[in-house]
PDB file of C-alpha atoms and ligand atoms in Angstrom:
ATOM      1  CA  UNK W1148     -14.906   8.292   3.785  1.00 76.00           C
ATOM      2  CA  UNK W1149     -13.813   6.628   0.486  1.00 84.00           C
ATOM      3  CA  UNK W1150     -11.499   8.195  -1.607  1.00 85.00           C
ATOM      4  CA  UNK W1151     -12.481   9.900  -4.994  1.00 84.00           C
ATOM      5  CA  UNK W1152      -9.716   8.418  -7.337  1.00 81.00           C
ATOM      6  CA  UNK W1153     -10.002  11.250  -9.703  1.00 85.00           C
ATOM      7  CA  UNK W1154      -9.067  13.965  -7.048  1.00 87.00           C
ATOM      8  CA  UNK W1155      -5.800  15.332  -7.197  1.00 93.00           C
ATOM      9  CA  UNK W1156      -3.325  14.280  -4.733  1.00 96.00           C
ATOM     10  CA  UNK W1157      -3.370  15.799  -1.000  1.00 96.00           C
ATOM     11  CA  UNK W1158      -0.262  16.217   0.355  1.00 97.00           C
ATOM     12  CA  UNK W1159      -1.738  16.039   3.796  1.00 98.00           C
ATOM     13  CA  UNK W1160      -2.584  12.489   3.753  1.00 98.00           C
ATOM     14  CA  UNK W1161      -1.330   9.961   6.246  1.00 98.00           C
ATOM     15  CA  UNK W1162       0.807   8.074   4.330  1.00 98.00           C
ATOM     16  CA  UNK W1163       2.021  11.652   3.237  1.00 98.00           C
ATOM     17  CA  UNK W1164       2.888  12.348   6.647  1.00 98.00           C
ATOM     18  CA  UNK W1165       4.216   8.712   7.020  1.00 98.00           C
ATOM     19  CA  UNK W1166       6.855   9.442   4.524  1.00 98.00           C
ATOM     20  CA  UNK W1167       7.472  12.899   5.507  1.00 98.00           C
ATOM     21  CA  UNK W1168       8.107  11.210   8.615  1.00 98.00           C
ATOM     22  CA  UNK W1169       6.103  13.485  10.637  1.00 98.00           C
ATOM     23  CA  UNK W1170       3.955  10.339  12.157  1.00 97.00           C
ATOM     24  CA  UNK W1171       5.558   7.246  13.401  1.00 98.00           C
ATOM     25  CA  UNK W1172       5.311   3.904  11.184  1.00 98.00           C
ATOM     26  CA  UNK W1173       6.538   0.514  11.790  1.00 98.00           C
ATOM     27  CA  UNK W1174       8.803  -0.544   8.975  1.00 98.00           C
ATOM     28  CA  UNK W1175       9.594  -3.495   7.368  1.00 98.00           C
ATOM     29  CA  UNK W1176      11.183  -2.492   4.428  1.00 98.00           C
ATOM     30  CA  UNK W1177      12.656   0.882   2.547  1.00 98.00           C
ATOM     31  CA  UNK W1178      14.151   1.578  -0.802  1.00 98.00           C
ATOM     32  CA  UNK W1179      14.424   4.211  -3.228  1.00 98.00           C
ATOM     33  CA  UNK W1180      11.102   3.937  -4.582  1.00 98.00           C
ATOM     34  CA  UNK W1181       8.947   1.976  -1.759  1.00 98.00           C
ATOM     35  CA  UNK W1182       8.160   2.186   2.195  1.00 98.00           C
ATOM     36  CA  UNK W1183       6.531  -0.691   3.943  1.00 99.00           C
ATOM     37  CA  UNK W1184       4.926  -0.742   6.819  1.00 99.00           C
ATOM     38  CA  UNK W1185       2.720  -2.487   9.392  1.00 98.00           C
ATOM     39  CA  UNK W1186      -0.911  -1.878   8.931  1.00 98.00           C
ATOM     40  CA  UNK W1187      -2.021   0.137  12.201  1.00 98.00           C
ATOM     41  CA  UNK W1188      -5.318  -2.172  12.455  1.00 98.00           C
ATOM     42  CA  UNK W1189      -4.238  -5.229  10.878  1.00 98.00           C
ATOM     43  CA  UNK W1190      -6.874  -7.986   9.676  1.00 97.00           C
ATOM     44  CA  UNK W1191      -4.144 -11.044   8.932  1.00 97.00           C
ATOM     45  CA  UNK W1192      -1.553 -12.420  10.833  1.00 98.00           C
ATOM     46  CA  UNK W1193       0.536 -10.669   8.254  1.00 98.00           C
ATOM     47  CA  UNK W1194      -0.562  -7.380   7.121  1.00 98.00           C
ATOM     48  CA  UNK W1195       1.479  -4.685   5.397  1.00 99.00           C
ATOM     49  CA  UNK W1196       1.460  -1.779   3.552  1.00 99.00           C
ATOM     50  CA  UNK W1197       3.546  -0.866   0.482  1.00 99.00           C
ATOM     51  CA  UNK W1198       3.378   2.803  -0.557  1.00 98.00           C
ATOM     52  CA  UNK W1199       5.420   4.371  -3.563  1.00 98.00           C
ATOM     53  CA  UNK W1200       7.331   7.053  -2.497  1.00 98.00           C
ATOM     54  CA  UNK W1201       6.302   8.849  -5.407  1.00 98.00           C
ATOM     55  CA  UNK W1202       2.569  11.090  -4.737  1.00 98.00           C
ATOM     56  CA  UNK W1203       0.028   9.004  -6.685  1.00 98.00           C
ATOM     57  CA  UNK W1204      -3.645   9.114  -5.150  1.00 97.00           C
ATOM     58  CA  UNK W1205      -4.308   5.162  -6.594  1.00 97.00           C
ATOM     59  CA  UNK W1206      -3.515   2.398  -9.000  1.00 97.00           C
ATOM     60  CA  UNK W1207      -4.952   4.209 -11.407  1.00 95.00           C
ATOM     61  CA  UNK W1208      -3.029   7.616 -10.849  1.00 96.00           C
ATOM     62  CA  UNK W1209       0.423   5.449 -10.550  1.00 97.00           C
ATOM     63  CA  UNK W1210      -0.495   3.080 -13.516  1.00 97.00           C
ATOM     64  CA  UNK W1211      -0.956   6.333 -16.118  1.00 97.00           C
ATOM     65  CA  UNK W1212       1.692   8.740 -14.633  1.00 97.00           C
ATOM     66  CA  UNK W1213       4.406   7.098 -12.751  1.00 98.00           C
ATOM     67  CA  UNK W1214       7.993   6.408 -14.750  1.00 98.00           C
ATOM     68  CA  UNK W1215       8.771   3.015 -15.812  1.00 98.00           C
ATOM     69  CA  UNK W1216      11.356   2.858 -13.254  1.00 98.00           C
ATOM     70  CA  UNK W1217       8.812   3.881 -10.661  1.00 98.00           C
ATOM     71  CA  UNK W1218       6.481   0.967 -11.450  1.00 98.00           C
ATOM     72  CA  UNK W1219       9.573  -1.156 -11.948  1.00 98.00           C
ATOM     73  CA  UNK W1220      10.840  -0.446  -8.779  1.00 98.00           C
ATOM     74  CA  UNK W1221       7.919  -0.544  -6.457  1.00 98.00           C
ATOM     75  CA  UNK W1222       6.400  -3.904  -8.424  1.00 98.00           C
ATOM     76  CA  UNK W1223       9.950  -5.183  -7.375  1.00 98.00           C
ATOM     77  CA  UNK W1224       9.703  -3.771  -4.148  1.00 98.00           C
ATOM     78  CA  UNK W1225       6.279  -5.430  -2.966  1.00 98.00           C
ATOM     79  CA  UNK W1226       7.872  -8.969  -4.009  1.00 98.00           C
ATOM     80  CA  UNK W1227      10.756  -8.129  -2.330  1.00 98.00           C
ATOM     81  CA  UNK W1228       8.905  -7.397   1.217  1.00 98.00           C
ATOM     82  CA  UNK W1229       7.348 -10.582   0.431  1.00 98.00           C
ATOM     83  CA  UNK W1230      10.016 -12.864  -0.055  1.00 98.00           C
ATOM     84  CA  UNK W1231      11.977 -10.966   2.745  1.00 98.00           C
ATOM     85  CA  UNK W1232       9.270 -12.200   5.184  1.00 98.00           C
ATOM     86  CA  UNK W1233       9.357 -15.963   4.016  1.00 98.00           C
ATOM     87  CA  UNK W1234       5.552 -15.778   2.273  1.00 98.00           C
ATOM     88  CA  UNK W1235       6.320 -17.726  -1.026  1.00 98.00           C
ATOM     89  CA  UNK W1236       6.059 -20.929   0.187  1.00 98.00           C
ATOM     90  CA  UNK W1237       3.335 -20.368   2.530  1.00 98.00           C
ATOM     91  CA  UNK W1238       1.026 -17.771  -0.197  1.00 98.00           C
ATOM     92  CA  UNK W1239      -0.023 -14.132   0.275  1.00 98.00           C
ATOM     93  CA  UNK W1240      -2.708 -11.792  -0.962  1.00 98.00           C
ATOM     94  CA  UNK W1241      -2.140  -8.413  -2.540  1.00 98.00           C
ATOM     95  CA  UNK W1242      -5.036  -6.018  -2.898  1.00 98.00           C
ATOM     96  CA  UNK W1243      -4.896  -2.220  -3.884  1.00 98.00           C
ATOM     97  CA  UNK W1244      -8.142  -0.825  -2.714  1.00 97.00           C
ATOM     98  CA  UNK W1245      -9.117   2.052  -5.346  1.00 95.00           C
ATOM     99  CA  UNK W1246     -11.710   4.528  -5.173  1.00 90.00           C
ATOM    100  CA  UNK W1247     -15.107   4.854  -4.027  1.00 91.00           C
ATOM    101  CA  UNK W1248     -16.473   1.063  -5.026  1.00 93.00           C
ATOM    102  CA  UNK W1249     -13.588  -0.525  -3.420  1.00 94.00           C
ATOM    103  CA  UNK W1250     -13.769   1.900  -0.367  1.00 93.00           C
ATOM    104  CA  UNK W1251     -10.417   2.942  -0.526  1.00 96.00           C
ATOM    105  CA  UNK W1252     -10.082   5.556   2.528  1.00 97.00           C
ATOM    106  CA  UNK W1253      -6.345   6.750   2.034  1.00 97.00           C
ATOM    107  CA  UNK W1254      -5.510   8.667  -0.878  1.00 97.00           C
ATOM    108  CA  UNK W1255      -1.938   7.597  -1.316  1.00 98.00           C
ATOM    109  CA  UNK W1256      -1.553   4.350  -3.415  1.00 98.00           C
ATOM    110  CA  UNK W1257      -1.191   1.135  -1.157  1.00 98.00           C
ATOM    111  CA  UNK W1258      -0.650  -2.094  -1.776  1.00 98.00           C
ATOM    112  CA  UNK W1259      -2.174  -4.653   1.223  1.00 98.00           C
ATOM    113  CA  UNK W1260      -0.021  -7.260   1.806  1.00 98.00           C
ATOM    114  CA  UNK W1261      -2.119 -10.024   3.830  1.00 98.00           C
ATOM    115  CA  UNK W1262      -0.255 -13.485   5.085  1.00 98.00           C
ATOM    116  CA  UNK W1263       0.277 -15.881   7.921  1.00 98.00           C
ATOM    117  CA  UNK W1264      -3.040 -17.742   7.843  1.00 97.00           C
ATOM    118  CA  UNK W1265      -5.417 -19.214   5.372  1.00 97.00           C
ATOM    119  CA  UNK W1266      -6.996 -16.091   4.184  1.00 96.00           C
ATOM    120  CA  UNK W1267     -10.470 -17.855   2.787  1.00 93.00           C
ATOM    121  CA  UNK W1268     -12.555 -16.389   0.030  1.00 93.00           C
ATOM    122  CA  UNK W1269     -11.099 -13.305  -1.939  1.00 89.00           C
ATOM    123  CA  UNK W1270     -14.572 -11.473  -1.252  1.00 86.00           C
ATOM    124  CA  UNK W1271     -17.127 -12.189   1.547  1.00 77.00           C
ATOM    125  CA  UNK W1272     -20.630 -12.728   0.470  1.00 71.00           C
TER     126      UNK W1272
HETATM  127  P1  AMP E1673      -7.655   1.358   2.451  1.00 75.52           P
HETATM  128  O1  AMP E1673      -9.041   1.159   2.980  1.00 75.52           O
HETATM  129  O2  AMP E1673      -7.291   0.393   1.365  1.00 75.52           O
HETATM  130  O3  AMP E1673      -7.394   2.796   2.062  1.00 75.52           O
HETATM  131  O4  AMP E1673      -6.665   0.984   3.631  1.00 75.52           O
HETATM  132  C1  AMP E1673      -6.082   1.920   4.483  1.00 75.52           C
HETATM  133  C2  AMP E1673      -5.324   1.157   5.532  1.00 75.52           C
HETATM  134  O5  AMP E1673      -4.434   2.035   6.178  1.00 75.52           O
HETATM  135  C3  AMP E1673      -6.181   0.496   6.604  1.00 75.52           C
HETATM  136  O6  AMP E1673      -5.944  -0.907   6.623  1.00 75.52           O
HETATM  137  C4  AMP E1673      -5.717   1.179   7.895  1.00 75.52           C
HETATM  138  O7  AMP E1673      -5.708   0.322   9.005  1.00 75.52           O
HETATM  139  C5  AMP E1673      -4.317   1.623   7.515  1.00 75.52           C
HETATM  140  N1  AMP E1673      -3.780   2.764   8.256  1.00 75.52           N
HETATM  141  C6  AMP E1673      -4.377   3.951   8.492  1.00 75.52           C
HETATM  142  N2  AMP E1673      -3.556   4.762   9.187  1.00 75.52           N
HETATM  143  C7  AMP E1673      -2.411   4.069   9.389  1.00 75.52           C
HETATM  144  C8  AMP E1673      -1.172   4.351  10.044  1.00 75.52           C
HETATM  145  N3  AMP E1673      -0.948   5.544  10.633  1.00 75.52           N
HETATM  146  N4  AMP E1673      -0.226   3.399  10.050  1.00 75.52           N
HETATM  147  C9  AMP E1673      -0.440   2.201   9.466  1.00 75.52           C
HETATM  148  N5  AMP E1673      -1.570   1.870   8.835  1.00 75.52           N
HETATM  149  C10 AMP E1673      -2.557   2.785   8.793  1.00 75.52           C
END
């Protein structure tokens, strides 16, 4: 089910749990302020995940309550991962999925990081 972006944060989520480390993840990448991780169902070549450590439900929770060293540090973070895995030259996609129009199903801020192939149009028809 798609998230409601103006719900408070659940603790209970998987990416919760992910950084918790109560459920297994495969990572690529860990700092302070940032975990990234293989998406479990991948749709690229390349695809994965970069979650604040910090609890914000979506773009919109992070964007209006997270420190400026938060933002600093994850925005740094996600072009970090990218760089780390050799994607300038060859182009990524970022998308951040958030709330119910975008059918964003888990309610702890993600960034998608999508790579190793042409990726095509940014929406389908
Ligand atoms: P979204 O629709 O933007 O909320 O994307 C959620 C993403 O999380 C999907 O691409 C899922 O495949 C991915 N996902 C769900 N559970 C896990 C997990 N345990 N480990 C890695 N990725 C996951």
């Amino acid at each position: 089910m798609a998230v409601d972006a103006t719900l408070p944060y659940d603790d209970q989520n998987i990416f919760a749990k992910i950084l918790r480390g109560e459920i297994p993840n495969r990572t690529v990448y860990e700092d302070d302020f940032a975990l990234a991780f293989h998406d479990i169902n991948p749709q690229a070549p390349t695809h994965v995940l970069v979650i604040p450590k910090g609890a914000y439900v979506c773009w919109e929770d992070f964007s209006a309550k997270a420190s400026d060293v938060e933002i600093a540090g994850f925005v740094r973070a996600v072009g970090k991962v990218a760089r780390d895995l050799g994607l300038v030259a060859p182009g990524y996609r970022l998308l951040a999925n958030t709330g119910t129009h975008s059918h964003q199903e888990v309610p702890h801020l993600h960034i998608h990081l999508f790579a190793g192939q042409p990726l095509g149009p940014m929406l389908r028809p």
